[in-house]
Coordinates of C-alpha atoms in Angstrom, one line a residue:
X288 CA 0.0 0.0 0.0
X289 CA 2.9 2.4 0.7
X290 CA 3.9 2.1 -3.0
X291 CA 0.6 3.5 -4.4
X292 CA 1.2 6.7 -6.4
X293 CA -0.2 8.5 -9.4
X294 CA 1.0 5.7 -11.7
X295 CA -1.1 3.1 -9.8
X296 CA -4.0 1.8 -12.0
X297 CA -5.3 -1.1 -10.0
X298 CA -5.3 -2.2 -6.4
X299 CA -6.1 -5.9 -5.5
X300 CA -6.6 -6.8 -1.9
X301 CA -6.7 -10.5 -0.9
X302 CA -8.5 -11.4 2.3
X303 CA -9.2 -14.7 3.9
X304 CA -11.4 -16.5 6.4
X305 CA -10.2 -19.8 7.8
X306 CA -12.5 -22.7 7.6
X307 CA -12.2 -26.5 7.9
X308 CA -14.3 -29.6 8.0
X309 CA -15.7 -30.4 11.4
X310 CA -15.5 -26.8 12.6
X311 CA -18.5 -24.5 12.7
X312 CA -18.1 -20.8 12.2
X313 CA -19.7 -18.6 14.8
X314 CA -20.6 -15.8 12.4
X315 CA -20.1 -14.4 8.9
X316 CA -17.6 -11.8 9.8
X317 CA -14.2 -11.3 8.2
X318 CA -11.6 -11.1 10.9
X319 CA -10.9 -7.6 12.1
X320 CA -7.2 -7.7 11.2
X321 CA -8.1 -8.7 7.6
X322 CA -10.7 -5.9 7.4
X323 CA -8.2 -3.4 8.7
X324 CA -6.0 -3.9 5.7
X325 CA -9.0 -3.8 3.3
X326 CA -10.3 -0.5 4.8
X327 CA -6.9 1.1 4.7
X328 CA -6.6 0.3 1.0
X329 CA -10.1 1.6 0.3
X330 CA -9.3 4.9 2.1
X331 CA -6.0 5.4 0.1
X332 CA -7.8 4.7 -3.2
X333 CA -10.5 7.1 -2.4
X334 CA -8.0 9.8 -1.4
X335 CA -5.9 9.2 -4.5
X336 CA -8.9 9.4 -6.8
X337 CA -10.2 12.5 -5.1
X338 CA -6.9 14.4 -5.2
X339 CA -6.1 13.4 -8.8
X340 CA -9.5 14.6 -10.0
X341 CA -8.9 17.9 -8.3
X342 CA -5.4 18.4 -9.7
X343 CA -4.0 19.0 -13.2
X344 CA -4.4 15.5 -14.5
X345 CA -6.6 15.8 -17.6
X346 CA -5.9 12.3 -18.7
X347 CA -6.3 10.7 -15.2
X348 CA -8.0 7.4 -15.0
X349 CA -9.5 6.5 -11.6
X350 CA -7.8 3.7 -9.7
X351 CA -9.8 0.5 -9.8
X352 CA -10.0 -1.6 -6.6
X353 CA -10.8 -5.3 -6.5
X354 CA -11.1 -7.8 -3.7
X355 CA -10.3 -11.5 -3.7
X356 CA -12.0 -13.5 -1.0
X357 CA -10.2 -16.7 -0.1
X358 CA -13.0 -18.2 2.0
X359 CA -14.7 -21.5 2.7
X360 CA -18.3 -20.1 2.8
X361 CA -20.3 -16.9 2.7
X362 CA -19.1 -13.8 4.5
X363 CA -20.6 -10.4 5.5
X364 CA -19.6 -8.0 2.7
X365 CA -22.0 -5.1 3.5
X366 CA -19.3 -2.7 4.7
X367 CA -17.3 -2.6 1.5
X368 CA -19.2 -4.2 -1.4
X369 CA -20.5 -0.8 -2.7
X370 CA -17.1 0.8 -2.6
X371 CA -15.1 -1.6 -4.7
X372 CA -15.1 -2.2 -8.5
X373 CA -15.1 -6.0 -8.5
X374 CA -14.7 -9.1 -6.4
X375 CA -13.6 -12.7 -7.0
X376 CA -14.6 -15.4 -4.6
X377 CA -12.2 -18.3 -5.1
X378 CA -13.2 -20.8 -2.3
X379 CA -9.7 -22.0 -1.2
X380 CA -8.4 -22.8 -4.7
X381 CA -5.2 -24.6 -3.8
X382 CA -1.6 -24.4 -4.9
X383 CA -2.4 -23.2 -8.5
X384 CA -5.0 -20.8 -7.3
X385 CA -2.9 -17.7 -7.7
X386 CA -2.1 -18.6 -11.3
X387 CA -5.7 -19.2 -12.1
X388 CA -6.8 -15.9 -10.6
X389 CA -4.1 -14.0 -12.5
X390 CA -5.5 -15.5 -15.7
X391 CA -9.0 -14.5 -14.8
X392 CA -8.2 -10.9 -13.7
X393 CA -6.1 -10.2 -16.8
X394 CA -8.6 -11.6 -19.3
X395 CA -6.6 -14.7 -20.1
X396 CA -9.6 -16.7 -19.0
X397 CA -13.3 -16.0 -18.5
X398 CA -14.8 -16.4 -15.0
X399 CA -17.7 -18.8 -15.6
X400 CA -18.4 -20.1 -12.2
X401 CA -21.6 -19.8 -10.2
X402 CA -22.1 -19.7 -6.5
X403 CA -22.9 -23.1 -5.0
X404 CA -24.5 -21.4 -2.0
X405 CA -26.3 -18.2 -1.0
X406 CA -24.4 -15.1 0.3
X407 CA -26.9 -13.5 2.7
X408 CA -26.7 -9.8 3.6
X409 CA -26.3 -10.6 7.3
X410 CA -26.4 -13.6 9.6
X411 CA -29.9 -12.8 10.9
X412 CA -31.2 -13.5 7.4
X413 CA -30.1 -17.1 7.3
X414 CA -32.6 -20.0 7.7
X415 CA -30.7 -21.4 10.7
X416 CA -30.3 -18.2 12.7
X417 CA -32.9 -19.1 15.4
X418 CA -32.1 -22.8 15.6
X419 CA -28.3 -23.3 15.2
X420 CA -26.0 -24.2 16.9
X421 CA -28.8 -25.2 19.3
X422 CA -28.5 -26.0 23.0
X423 CA -25.2 -27.4 24.2
X424 CA -24.5 -30.4 22.0
X425 CA -28.0 -30.7 20.5
X426 CA -28.6 -29.1 17.1
X427 CA -32.2 -28.5 15.9
X428 CA -32.8 -28.7 12.2
X429 CA -35.5 -26.0 12.1
X430 CA -35.2 -25.1 8.4
X431 CA -37.0 -28.3 7.4
X432 CA -37.1 -28.5 3.6
X433 CA -36.3 -24.8 3.2
X434 CA -32.6 -25.1 3.0
X435 CA -30.4 -22.6 1.2
X436 CA -32.1 -20.7 -1.7
X437 CA -35.4 -22.5 -1.0
X438 CA -35.7 -20.5 2.2
X439 CA -34.6 -17.1 0.8
X440 CA -37.1 -17.4 -2.1
X441 CA -40.0 -18.7 0.0
X442 CA -39.5 -16.2 2.7
X443 CA -38.9 -13.3 0.3
X444 CA -35.5 -12.5 1.9
X445 CA -33.3 -10.7 -0.6
X446 CA -29.7 -12.1 -0.3
X447 CA -26.6 -10.2 -1.2
X448 CA -25.7 -12.8 -3.9
X449 CA -28.2 -15.6 -4.7
X450 CA -27.4 -19.3 -5.2
X451 CA -26.3 -19.9 -8.8
X452 CA -25.2 -16.3 -9.4
X453 CA -22.0 -15.2 -11.2
X454 CA -20.6 -12.8 -13.8
X455 CA -18.9 -13.2 -17.1
X456 CA -16.9 -11.1 -19.6
X457 CA -19.3 -12.1 -22.3
X458 CA -23.1 -12.2 -22.9
X459 CA -25.4 -15.0 -23.8
X460 CA -28.8 -15.1 -25.5
X461 CA -31.6 -17.6 -25.1
X462 CA -34.2 -18.4 -27.8
X463 CA -37.8 -19.0 -26.6
X464 CA -38.0 -22.4 -25.0
X465 CA -40.3 -25.2 -26.3
X466 CA -42.0 -27.8 -24.1
X467 CA -42.7 -31.2 -25.5
X468 CA -44.7 -33.7 -23.6
X469 CA -43.2 -37.2 -23.6
X470 CA -45.8 -39.7 -24.6
X471 CA -45.8 -42.8 -22.4
X472 CA -46.0 -45.9 -24.7
X473 CA -45.8 -49.6 -24.3
X474 CA -42.0 -49.4 -23.9
X475 CA -42.5 -47.3 -20.7
X476 CA -44.9 -49.9 -19.3
X477 CA -42.4 -52.7 -20.1
X478 CA -39.7 -50.8 -18.3
X479 CA -41.8 -50.6 -15.2
X480 CA -42.5 -54.3 -15.3
X481 CA -38.8 -55.0 -15.7
X482 CA -38.0 -53.0 -12.6
X483 CA -40.7 -54.7 -10.7
X484 CA -39.5 -58.2 -11.7
X485 CA -35.9 -57.3 -10.8
X486 CA -36.9 -55.8 -7.5
X487 CA -39.0 -58.9 -6.6
X488 CA -36.0 -61.1 -7.4
X489 CA -33.5 -59.2 -5.3
X490 CA -35.5 -57.8 -2.4
X491 CA -37.6 -60.2 -0.2
X492 CA -39.6 -57.3 1.1
X493 CA -41.2 -56.9 -2.3
X494 CA -42.0 -60.6 -3.0
X495 CA -45.6 -60.1 -1.8
X496 CA -46.2 -56.5 -2.7
X497 CA -44.5 -54.7 -5.6
X498 CA -46.5 -51.5 -5.4
X499 CA -43.5 -49.5 -4.0
X500 CA -41.3 -50.8 -6.9
X501 CA -43.9 -49.7 -9.4
X502 CA -44.2 -46.3 -7.9
X503 CA -40.4 -45.9 -7.9
X504 CA -40.2 -47.0 -11.6
X505 CA -43.0 -44.5 -12.5
X506 CA -41.1 -41.7 -11.0
X507 CA -38.2 -42.4 -13.4
X508 CA -40.3 -42.0 -16.5
X509 CA -39.5 -38.9 -18.6
X510 CA -42.5 -36.6 -18.9
X511 CA -41.4 -33.4 -20.7
X512 CA -38.5 -32.1 -22.7
X513 CA -37.3 -28.4 -22.6
X514 CA -35.6 -27.2 -25.8
X515 CA -34.0 -23.9 -26.7
X516 CA -30.9 -22.4 -28.4
X517 CA -28.1 -20.7 -26.5
X518 CA -25.7 -18.2 -28.3
X519 CA -22.6 -16.4 -27.2
X520 CA -23.3 -12.9 -28.4
X521 CA -20.3 -11.3 -26.7
X522 CA -16.7 -10.8 -27.7
X523 CA -15.1 -13.4 -25.5
X524 CA -15.3 -17.2 -25.2
X525 CA -16.9 -18.3 -22.0
X526 CA -19.4 -20.7 -20.3
X527 CA -23.0 -20.2 -19.3
X528 CA -24.4 -22.2 -16.5
X529 CA -28.0 -22.9 -17.5
X530 CA -30.4 -23.5 -14.6
X531 CA -33.9 -25.0 -14.9
X532 CA -36.2 -24.6 -11.9
X533 CA -39.6 -26.1 -11.3
X534 CA -42.3 -24.1 -9.5
X535 CA -45.7 -25.4 -8.3
X536 CA -47.7 -22.2 -7.7
X537 CA -50.8 -23.9 -6.3
X538 CA -49.7 -26.9 -4.3
X539 CA -51.4 -29.1 -1.7
X540 CA -48.2 -29.9 0.0
X541 CA -45.9 -27.2 1.5
X542 CA -43.1 -26.6 -1.0
X543 CA -40.3 -24.2 -1.7
X544 CA -41.1 -21.3 -4.1
X545 CA -39.0 -23.0 -6.8
X546 CA -36.5 -25.9 -6.9
X547 CA -33.5 -26.5 -9.2
X548 CA -34.2 -29.6 -11.3
X549 CA -31.5 -29.5 -14.0
X550 CA -28.5 -27.5 -14.9
X551 CA -25.7 -27.6 -17.5
X552 CA -22.5 -25.7 -18.1
X553 CA -21.8 -25.0 -21.8
X554 CA -18.7 -23.4 -23.3
X555 CA -19.2 -21.3 -26.4
X556 CA -16.8 -19.2 -28.6
X557 CA -17.9 -15.7 -29.6
X558 CA -20.7 -16.0 -32.1
X559 CA -21.2 -19.7 -31.5
X560 CA -24.7 -21.2 -30.9
X561 CA -25.8 -24.6 -29.7
X562 CA -29.1 -26.4 -29.0
X563 CA -29.9 -27.4 -25.5
X564 CA -32.3 -30.1 -24.3
X565 CA -33.4 -30.9 -20.8
X566 CA -35.5 -33.9 -20.0
X567 CA -37.5 -33.9 -16.8
X568 CA -38.7 -37.0 -15.2
X569 CA -41.8 -37.4 -13.1
X570 CA -39.5 -37.5 -10.0
X571 CA -38.6 -33.9 -10.8
X572 CA -42.2 -32.9 -9.9
X573 CA -42.3 -35.1 -6.8
X574 CA -42.5 -34.1 -3.1
X575 CA -42.5 -36.3 -0.1
X576 CA -45.8 -36.6 1.8
X577 CA -45.1 -37.4 5.4
X578 CA -48.7 -38.6 6.1
X579 CA -48.6 -41.0 3.2
X580 CA -45.0 -42.0 3.7
X581 CA -44.2 -41.7 -0.1
X582 CA -43.2 -39.4 -2.9
X583 CA -46.2 -37.9 -4.7
X584 CA -46.6 -35.8 -7.9
X585 CA -49.4 -33.3 -7.7
X586 CA -51.4 -32.7 -10.9
X587 CA -52.1 -29.2 -12.3
X588 CA -50.0 -26.4 -13.7
X589 CA -46.3 -26.0 -13.0
X590 CA -44.0 -23.3 -14.2
X591 CA -40.7 -24.4 -15.8
X592 CA -38.2 -21.5 -15.3
X593 CA -34.9 -20.9 -17.1
X594 CA -32.8 -18.6 -14.9
X595 CA -29.2 -17.4 -14.3
X596 CA -29.6 -17.9 -10.6
X597 CA -32.2 -18.9 -8.0
X598 CA -33.4 -15.3 -7.6
X599 CA -36.7 -14.5 -9.3
X600 CA -35.0 -11.4 -10.6
X601 CA -32.6 -13.5 -12.7
X602 CA -35.4 -15.4 -14.5
X603 CA -34.8 -15.5 -18.2
X604 CA -38.1 -17.1 -19.3
X605 CA -40.9 -19.3 -17.9
X606 CA -43.4 -21.6 -19.5
X607 CA -46.4 -23.4 -18.0
X608 CA -46.5 -27.2 -18.1
X609 CA -49.8 -28.9 -17.3
X610 CA -49.4 -32.2 -15.5
X611 CA -52.4 -34.3 -16.3
X612 CA -51.6 -37.3 -14.1
X613 CA -53.6 -38.3 -11.1
X614 CA -52.3 -38.2 -7.5
X615 CA -53.7 -38.9 -4.0
X616 CA -55.0 -35.3 -4.0
X617 CA -56.8 -35.5 -7.3
X618 CA -60.4 -34.4 -7.4
X619 CA -62.9 -37.3 -7.8
X620 CA -66.5 -38.2 -7.2
X621 CA -65.5 -38.9 -3.6
X622 CA -64.1 -35.4 -3.0
X623 CA -66.0 -33.5 -0.4
X624 CA -67.7 -30.3 -1.6
X625 CA -65.7 -28.3 1.0
X626 CA -62.5 -29.5 -0.6
X627 CA -63.7 -28.9 -4.2
X628 CA -64.8 -25.4 -3.3
X629 CA -61.2 -24.4 -2.7
X630 CA -61.0 -24.1 -6.5
X631 CA -63.5 -21.8 -8.0
X632 CA -63.0 -23.2 -11.5
X633 CA -63.4 -26.8 -10.3
X634 CA -66.5 -26.0 -8.3
X635 CA -68.0 -24.3 -11.3
X636 CA -67.8 -27.6 -13.2
X637 CA -70.6 -28.9 -11.0
X638 CA -72.8 -26.0 -11.8
X639 CA -72.2 -26.6 -15.5
X640 CA -73.0 -30.3 -15.1
X641 CA -76.3 -29.5 -13.4
X642 CA -77.2 -26.9 -16.1
X643 CA -76.4 -29.2 -18.9
X644 CA -78.7 -31.9 -17.5
X645 CA -81.5 -29.6 -16.5
X646 CA -81.0 -30.1 -12.7
X647 CA -81.8 -27.4 -10.3
X648 CA -78.6 -25.7 -9.3
X649 CA -80.2 -24.6 -6.1
X650 CA -79.5 -28.1 -4.8
X651 CA -75.7 -27.3 -5.0
X652 CA -76.2 -24.2 -2.9
X653 CA -78.3 -26.1 -0.3
X654 CA -75.7 -28.9 -0.1
X655 CA -72.9 -26.4 0.2
X656 CA -74.7 -24.5 3.0
X657 CA -75.9 -27.4 5.1
X658 CA -73.8 -30.5 4.1
X659 CA -70.5 -29.2 2.8
X660 CA -68.7 -32.4 3.8
X661 CA -70.9 -34.4 1.4
X662 CA -69.1 -35.8 -1.6
X663 CA -69.7 -35.0 -5.2
X664 CA -71.1 -38.5 -5.7
X665 CA -73.6 -38.0 -2.9
X666 CA -74.7 -34.6 -4.3
X667 CA -75.3 -36.0 -7.8
X668 CA -77.1 -39.1 -6.6
X669 CA -79.4 -37.1 -4.3
X670 CA -80.1 -34.5 -7.0
X671 CA -81.0 -37.2 -9.6
X672 CA -83.3 -39.4 -7.5
X673 CA -86.2 -38.7 -10.0
X674 CA -84.1 -39.9 -13.0
X675 CA -83.9 -43.4 -14.4
X676 CA -81.0 -45.6 -13.3
X677 CA -79.5 -45.2 -16.8
X678 CA -79.7 -41.4 -16.7
X679 CA -78.2 -41.3 -13.2
X680 CA -75.3 -43.5 -14.3
X681 CA -74.7 -41.3 -17.3
X682 CA -74.8 -38.1 -15.3
X683 CA -72.3 -39.6 -12.8
X684 CA -70.0 -40.4 -15.7
X685 CA -70.3 -36.8 -16.9
X686 CA -69.5 -35.6 -13.4
X687 CA -66.4 -37.9 -13.3
X688 CA -65.1 -36.5 -16.6
X689 CA -65.7 -32.9 -15.5
X690 CA -64.0 -33.5 -12.2
X691 CA -61.0 -35.1 -13.9
X692 CA -60.7 -32.1 -16.2
X693 CA -61.0 -29.8 -13.1
X694 CA -57.8 -31.3 -11.7
X695 CA -55.8 -28.8 -13.8
X696 CA -57.2 -26.2 -11.3
X697 CA -56.2 -28.3 -8.3
X698 CA -54.9 -26.2 -5.4

């Protein structure tokens, strides 16, 4: 720092935070002795830039200041992040780390990494703040399924740097993505049967009941492909880390705001373009139901989101995918009216059914007011007591088809 003068063009400060396996950090702070050097450099750069601008230096170019963080995890950067020109986070890069950083900082290579974790603004924003380290030797996992970016997005907490975020010296362009539903054919059914036979042969627990094996095989079936073109429209070669998230905006189970389901790192030269395809399986839409003790896939509309990070602000594009499969939560003739009423569109299907068959819709209102726990089947059967058995059966079939269609509105 003592050698800084009017010839200085760039100042790089390297700071570190020790970290190791089996050792928990008590906070997100950079050690005071490390910060002291950083703040001294910041003050000198600010004084130099101020004096040079006020002197007779018509061709003066402001001194740029960068920071390299040699850390094992996120740190609190609030005190300096707005006063520096750039920052590299190298995550303990090893013996050749200095050489790699020199290549990146001088333009010999393009930084194409993405954060594998979230950098919160402060410790109090983290999902474990109220539960970790716990009492004495007991740690309480209070974040449940809302770990990492799942917590920040679901809670609406804005981090300093989101999961999956990173900068590049070049720019990338995405074409509109296309969703194609994968048709399940006889080959898919045979694959499930092969898994079932193999499981029965190797696991005695399934010799009597192969339902679990069938469910597991069904979860491995591809259901939709996502296609788009990616182009490097900048002047430098580099890599883009494409991230595909799945969002269930109207779910029965409690779920994160979005979840990463696929990603790919693609290197492109300037002007180069490539085609990208992601294939999502049914498992990518599954969540664990603790009451049923199994993975379930809810029906209805999902959003498939291409993004540069987990932050909603970095969404590139989103397309709706309609899952038309059935689940334990699907509407059926045995769904209580009080449950069906949670979806205005689904409940409207019953009105349309009654109107189409000349049935008094007032019976729906009476049932909703006095017997809301009555099922759709009971409502239709009671409302068609004066019809012939054939007519009643036909109307029940119509009701079943309408309810099945209404699953797209399932909440």
